[in-house]
Short mmCIF file of C-alpha atoms and ligand atoms in Angstrom, two decimals:
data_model
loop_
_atom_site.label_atom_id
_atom_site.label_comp_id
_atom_site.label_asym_id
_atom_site.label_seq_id
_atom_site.Cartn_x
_atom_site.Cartn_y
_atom_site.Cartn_z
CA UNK A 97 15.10 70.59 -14.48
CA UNK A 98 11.42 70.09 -13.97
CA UNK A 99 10.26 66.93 -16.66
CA UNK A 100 8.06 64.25 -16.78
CA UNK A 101 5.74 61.42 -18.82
CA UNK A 102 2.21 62.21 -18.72
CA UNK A 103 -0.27 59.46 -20.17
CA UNK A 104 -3.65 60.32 -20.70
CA UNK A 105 -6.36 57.47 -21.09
CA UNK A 106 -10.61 57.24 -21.82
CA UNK A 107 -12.45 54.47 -22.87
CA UNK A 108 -15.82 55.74 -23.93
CA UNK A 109 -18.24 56.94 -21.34
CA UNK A 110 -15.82 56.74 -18.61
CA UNK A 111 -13.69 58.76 -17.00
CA UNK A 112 -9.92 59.85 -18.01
CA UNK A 113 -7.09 58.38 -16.50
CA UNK A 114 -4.53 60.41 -16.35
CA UNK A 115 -0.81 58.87 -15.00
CA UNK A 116 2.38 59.90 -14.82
CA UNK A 117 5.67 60.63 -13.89
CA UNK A 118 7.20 63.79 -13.02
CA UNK A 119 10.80 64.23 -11.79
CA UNK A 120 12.95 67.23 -10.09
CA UNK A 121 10.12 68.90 -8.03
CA UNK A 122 10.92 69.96 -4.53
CA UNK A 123 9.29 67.51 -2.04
CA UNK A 124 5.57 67.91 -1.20
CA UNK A 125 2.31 69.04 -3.35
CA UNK A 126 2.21 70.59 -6.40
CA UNK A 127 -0.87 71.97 -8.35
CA UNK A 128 -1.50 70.31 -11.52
CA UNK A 129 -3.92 71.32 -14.16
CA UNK A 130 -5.30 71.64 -17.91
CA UNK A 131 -4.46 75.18 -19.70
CA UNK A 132 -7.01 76.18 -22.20
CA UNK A 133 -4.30 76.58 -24.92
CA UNK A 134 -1.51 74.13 -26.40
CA UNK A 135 0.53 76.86 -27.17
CA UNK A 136 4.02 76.91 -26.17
CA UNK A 137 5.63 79.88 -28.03
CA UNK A 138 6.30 81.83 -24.93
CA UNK A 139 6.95 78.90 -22.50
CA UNK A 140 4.07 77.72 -20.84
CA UNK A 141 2.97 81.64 -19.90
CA UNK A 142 1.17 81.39 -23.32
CA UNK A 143 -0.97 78.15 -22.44
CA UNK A 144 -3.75 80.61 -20.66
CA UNK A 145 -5.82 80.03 -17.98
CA UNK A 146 -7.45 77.07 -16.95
CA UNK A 147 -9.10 75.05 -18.77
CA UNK A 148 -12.96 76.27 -17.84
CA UNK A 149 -15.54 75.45 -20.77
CA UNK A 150 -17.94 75.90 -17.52
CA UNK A 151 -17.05 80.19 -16.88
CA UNK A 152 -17.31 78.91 -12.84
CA UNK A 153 -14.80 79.44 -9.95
CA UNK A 154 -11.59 77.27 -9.39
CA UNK A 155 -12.05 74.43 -7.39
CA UNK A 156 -11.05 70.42 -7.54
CA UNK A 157 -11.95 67.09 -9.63
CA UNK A 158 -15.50 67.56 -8.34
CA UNK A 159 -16.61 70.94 -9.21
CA UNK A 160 -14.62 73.73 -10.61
CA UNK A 161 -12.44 74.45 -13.89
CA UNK A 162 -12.61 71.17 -15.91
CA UNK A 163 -9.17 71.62 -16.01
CA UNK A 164 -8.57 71.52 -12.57
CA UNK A 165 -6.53 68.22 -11.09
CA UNK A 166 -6.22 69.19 -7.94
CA UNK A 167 -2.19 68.32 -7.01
CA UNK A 168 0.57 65.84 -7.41
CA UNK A 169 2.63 64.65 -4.36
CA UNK A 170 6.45 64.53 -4.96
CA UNK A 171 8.30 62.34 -2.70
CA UNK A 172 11.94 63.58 -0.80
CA UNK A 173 13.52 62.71 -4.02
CA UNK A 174 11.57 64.91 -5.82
CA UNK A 175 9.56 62.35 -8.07
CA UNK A 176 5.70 62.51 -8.23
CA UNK A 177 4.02 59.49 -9.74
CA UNK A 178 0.33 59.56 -10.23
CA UNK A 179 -3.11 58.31 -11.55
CA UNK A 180 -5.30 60.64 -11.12
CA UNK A 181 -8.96 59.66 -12.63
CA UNK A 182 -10.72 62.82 -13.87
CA UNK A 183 -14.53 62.23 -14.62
CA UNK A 184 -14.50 65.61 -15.90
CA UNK A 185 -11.94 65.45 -18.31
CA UNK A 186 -12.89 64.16 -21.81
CA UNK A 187 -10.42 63.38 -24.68
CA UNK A 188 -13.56 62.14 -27.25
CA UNK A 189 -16.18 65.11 -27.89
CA UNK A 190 -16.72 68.91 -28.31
CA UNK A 191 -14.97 69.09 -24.92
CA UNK A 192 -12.10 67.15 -26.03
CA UNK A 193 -8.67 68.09 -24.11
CA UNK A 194 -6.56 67.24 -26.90
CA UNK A 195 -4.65 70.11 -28.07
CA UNK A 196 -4.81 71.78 -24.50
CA UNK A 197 -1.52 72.40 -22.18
CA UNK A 198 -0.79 70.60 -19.17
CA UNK A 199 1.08 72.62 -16.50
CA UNK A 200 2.72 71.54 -13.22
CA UNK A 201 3.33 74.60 -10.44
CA UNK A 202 5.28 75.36 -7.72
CA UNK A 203 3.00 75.10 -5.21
CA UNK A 204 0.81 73.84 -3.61
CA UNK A 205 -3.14 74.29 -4.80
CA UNK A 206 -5.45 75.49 -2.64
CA UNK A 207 -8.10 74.30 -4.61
CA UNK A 208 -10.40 77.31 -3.80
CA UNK A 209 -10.52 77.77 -0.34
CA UNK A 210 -7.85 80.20 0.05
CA UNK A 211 -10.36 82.90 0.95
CA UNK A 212 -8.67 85.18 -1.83
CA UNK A 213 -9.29 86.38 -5.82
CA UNK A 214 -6.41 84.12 -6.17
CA UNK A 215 -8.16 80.94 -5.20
CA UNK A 216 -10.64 81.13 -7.33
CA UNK A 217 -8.57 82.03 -9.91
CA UNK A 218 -5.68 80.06 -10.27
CA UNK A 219 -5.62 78.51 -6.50
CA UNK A 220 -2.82 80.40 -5.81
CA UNK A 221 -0.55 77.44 -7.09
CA UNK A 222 2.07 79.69 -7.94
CA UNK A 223 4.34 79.78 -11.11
CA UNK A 224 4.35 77.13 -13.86
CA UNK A 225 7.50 74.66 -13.46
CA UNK A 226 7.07 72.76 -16.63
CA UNK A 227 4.45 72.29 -19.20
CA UNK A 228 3.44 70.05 -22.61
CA UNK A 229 0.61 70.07 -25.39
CA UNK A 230 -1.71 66.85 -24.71
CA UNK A 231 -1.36 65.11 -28.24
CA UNK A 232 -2.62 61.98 -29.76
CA UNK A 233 0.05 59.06 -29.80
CA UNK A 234 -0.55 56.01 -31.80
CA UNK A 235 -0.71 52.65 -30.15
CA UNK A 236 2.26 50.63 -31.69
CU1 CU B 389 -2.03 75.55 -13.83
ZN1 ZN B 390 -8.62 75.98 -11.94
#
């Protein structure tokens, strides 16, 4: 029941903008993040990890997996609308995110200061609620 619009935007040389909508969450924060794979034959189990071209530690927009986007807030009716702006995130380049999962979870993210393996692993964000392959739309 978990679905949503997510727009990704970079003009080059500055950061992504990312915005979107996301509808039939339970109320309150919900990681949000870039899987290393666009692969959707087993759900979104088979988009992988985080995104981490880096090999460091979980963490937030600042430092951590590039991937990482911290979390979405959903309001009591269950609808999250965002723009988050990811300096990190590149869709132009070697590092390019296009072809990469996006992946909302359950909970909340931690953002690595759980104080567990978790934390630094995933942020202890809990299972994946819904999921898409970033792709290239044409401007019409
Ligand atoms: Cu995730
Ligand atoms: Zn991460």
């Amino acid at each position: 029941k978990v679905k949503g619009t997510v727009l990704f935007m970079q003009a080059p040389g500055t950061p992504t903008l990312i915005k979107g909508t996301i509808t039939g969450l339970e109320p309150g924060l919900h990681g949000f993040h870039i899987h290393e794979f666009g692969d959707m034959s087993d759900g979104c189990k088979s988009m992988g990890g985080h995104y981490n071209p880096d090999g460091v530690d979980h963490g937030d927009l600042k430092q951590g997996h590039v991937g990482d986007l911290e979390n979405v807030m959903a309001d009591e009716n269950g609808v999250a609308k965002f723009t988050i702006t990811a300096s990190r995130v590149d869709l132009i380049g070697e590092r390019s995110v296009i072809g990469r999962g996006i992946v909302i979870h359950e909970d909340e993210d931690d953002l690595g200061k759980g104080g567990d393996a978790e934390s630094l692993k995933t942020g202890n964000a809990g299972e994946r609620l819904a999921c898409g392959v970033i792709v290239v739309r044409e401007n019409k």
